[in-house]
CSV table of C-alpha atoms in Angstrom, one decimal:
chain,number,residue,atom,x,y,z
Y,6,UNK,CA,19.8,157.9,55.7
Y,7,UNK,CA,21.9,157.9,58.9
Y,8,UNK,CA,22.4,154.0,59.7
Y,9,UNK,CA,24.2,154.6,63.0
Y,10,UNK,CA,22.0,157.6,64.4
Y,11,UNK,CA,19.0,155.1,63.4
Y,12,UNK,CA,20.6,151.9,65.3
Y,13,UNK,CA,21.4,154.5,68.3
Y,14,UNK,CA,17.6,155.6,68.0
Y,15,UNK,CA,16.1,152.5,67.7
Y,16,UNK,CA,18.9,150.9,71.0
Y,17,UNK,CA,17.5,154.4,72.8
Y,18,UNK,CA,13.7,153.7,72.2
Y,19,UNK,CA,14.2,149.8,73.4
Y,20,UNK,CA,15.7,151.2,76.8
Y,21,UNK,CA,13.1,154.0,77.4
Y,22,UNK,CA,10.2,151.5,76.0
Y,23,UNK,CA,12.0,148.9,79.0
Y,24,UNK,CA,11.7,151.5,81.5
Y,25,UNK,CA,8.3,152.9,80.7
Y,26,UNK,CA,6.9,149.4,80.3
Y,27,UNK,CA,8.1,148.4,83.7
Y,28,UNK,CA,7.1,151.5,85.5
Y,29,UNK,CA,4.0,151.9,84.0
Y,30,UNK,CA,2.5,148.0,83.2
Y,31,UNK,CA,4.7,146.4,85.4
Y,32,UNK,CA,4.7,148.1,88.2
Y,33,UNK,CA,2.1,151.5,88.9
Y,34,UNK,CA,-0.5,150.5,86.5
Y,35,UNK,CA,-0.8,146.8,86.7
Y,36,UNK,CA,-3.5,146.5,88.6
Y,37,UNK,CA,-5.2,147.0,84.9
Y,38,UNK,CA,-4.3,143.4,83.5
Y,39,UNK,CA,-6.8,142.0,86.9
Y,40,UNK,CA,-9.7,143.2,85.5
Y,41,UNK,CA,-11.7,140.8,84.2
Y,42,UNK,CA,-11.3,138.8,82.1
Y,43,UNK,CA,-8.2,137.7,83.2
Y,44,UNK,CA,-8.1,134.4,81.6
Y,45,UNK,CA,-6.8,136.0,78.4
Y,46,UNK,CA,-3.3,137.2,80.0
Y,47,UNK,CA,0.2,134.7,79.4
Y,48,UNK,CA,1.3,133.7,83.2
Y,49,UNK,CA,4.4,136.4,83.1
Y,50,UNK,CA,6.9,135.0,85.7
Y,51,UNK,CA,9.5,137.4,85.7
Y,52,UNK,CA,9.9,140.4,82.9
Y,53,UNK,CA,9.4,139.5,79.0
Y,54,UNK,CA,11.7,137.0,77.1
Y,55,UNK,CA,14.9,138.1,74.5
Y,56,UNK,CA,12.6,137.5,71.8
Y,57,UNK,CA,10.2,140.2,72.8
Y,58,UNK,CA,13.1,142.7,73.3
Y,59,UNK,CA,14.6,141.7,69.7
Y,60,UNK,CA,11.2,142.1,67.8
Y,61,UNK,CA,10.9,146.1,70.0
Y,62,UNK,CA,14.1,146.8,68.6
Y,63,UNK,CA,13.3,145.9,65.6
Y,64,UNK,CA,10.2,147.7,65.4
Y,65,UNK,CA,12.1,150.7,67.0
Y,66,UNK,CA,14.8,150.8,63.8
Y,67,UNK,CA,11.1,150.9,61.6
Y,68,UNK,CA,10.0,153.7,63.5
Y,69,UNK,CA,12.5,155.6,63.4
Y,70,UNK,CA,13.2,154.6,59.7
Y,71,UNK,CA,9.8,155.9,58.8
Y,72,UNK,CA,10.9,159.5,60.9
Y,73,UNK,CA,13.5,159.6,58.7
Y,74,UNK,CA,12.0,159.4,55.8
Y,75,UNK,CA,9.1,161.9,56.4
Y,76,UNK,CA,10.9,164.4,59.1
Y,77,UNK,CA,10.9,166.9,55.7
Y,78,UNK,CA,7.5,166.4,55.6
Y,79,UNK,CA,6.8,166.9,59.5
Y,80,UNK,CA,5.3,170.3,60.5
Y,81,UNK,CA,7.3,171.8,63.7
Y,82,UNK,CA,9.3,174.9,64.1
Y,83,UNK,CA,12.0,172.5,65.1
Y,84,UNK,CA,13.2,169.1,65.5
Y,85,UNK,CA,11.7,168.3,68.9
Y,86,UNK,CA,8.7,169.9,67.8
Y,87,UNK,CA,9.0,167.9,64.6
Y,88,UNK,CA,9.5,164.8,67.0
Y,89,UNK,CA,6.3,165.0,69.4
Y,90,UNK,CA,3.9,165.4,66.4
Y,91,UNK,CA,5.3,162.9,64.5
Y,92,UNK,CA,4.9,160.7,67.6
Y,93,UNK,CA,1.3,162.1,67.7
Y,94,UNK,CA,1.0,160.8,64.0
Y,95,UNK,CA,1.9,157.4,64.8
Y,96,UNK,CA,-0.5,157.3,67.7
Y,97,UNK,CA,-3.4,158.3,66.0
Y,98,UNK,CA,-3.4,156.8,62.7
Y,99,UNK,CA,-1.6,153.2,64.1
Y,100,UNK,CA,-2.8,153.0,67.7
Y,101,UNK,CA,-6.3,154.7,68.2
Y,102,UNK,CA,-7.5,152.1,65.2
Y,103,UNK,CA,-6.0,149.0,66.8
Y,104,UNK,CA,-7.5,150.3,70.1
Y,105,UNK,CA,-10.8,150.5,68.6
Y,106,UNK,CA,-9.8,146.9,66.8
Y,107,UNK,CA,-8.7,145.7,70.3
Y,108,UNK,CA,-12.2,147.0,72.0
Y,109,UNK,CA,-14.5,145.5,69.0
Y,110,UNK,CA,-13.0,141.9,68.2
Y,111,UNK,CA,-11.2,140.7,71.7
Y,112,UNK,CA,-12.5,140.0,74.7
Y,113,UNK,CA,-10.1,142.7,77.0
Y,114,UNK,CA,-11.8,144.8,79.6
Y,115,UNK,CA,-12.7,148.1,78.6
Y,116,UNK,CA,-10.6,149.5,80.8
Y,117,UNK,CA,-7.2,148.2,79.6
Y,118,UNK,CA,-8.0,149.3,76.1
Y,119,UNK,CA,-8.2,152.9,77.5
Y,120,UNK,CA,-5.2,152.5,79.5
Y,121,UNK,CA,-3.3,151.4,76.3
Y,122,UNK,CA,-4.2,154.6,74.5
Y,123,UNK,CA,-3.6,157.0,77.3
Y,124,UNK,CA,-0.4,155.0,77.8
Y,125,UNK,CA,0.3,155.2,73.9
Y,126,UNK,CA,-0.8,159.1,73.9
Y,127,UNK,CA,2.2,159.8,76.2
Y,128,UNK,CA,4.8,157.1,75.0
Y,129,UNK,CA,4.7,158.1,71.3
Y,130,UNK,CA,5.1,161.4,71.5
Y,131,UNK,CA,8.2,160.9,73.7
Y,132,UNK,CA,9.5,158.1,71.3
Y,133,UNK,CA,9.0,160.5,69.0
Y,134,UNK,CA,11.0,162.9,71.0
Y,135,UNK,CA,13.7,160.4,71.4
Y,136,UNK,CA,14.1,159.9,67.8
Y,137,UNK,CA,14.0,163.5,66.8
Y,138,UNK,CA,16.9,164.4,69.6
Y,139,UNK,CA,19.2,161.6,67.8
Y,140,UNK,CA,18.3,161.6,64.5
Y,141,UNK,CA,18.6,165.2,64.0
Y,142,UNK,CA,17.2,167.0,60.9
């Protein structure tokens, strides 16, 4: 296993998550987190703490330690190929079953649920993306 192309992954994924995080919830889409209820949402005074960015990069190094593990495994005619489906992967067997989780057992509008999985259905694949570009095959 590469250490330092995973590390570079994982520092790559953090800044892309940043960016797409603060484009998309922060900025274009927010308008989401006022539908009711709104009572559930932390007051967020200025953009999320160190601790949140530690635990993503964290969770980033796990991703892409998992892509390097089953890349052999990964149908695609090449790496990028390789990359987007494996993002596709983690999408739909770790996020469309916490959406649905989300949507049964909390109380969050409807409509933030589906704008997590749409949001997740584009982000994943590009993670995956990422990670393929870096880590190579």
């Amino acid at each position: 296993m590469k250490i330092g192309k995973i590390l570079i992954a994982a520092l790559a994924l953090s800044v892309f998550g940043m960016v797409f995080g603060g484009l998309t919830c922060g900025w274009l889409f927010n308008w989401v987190y006022k539908l009711e209820p709104t009572n559930i949402w932390r007051p967020m005074d200025g953009p999320p703490g160190l601790g949140f960015i530690v635990a993503g990069f964290v969770l980033n190094i796990i991703l892409t330690v998992v892509y390097a593990l089953l890349q052999k495994g990964i149908p695609g005619k090449n790496k990028l190929a390789k990359g987007a489906i494996f993002g596709l992967c983690v999408w739909a067997v770790g996020m469309l079953p916490g959406m649905a989780s989300t949507y049964a057992f909390m109380t969050v509008a409807a409509g933030v649920v589906i704008y997590w999985t749409l949001m997740g259905l584009v982000e994943l694949p590009i993670k995956g993306l990422i990670i393929a570009a870096i880590y190579g095959e």
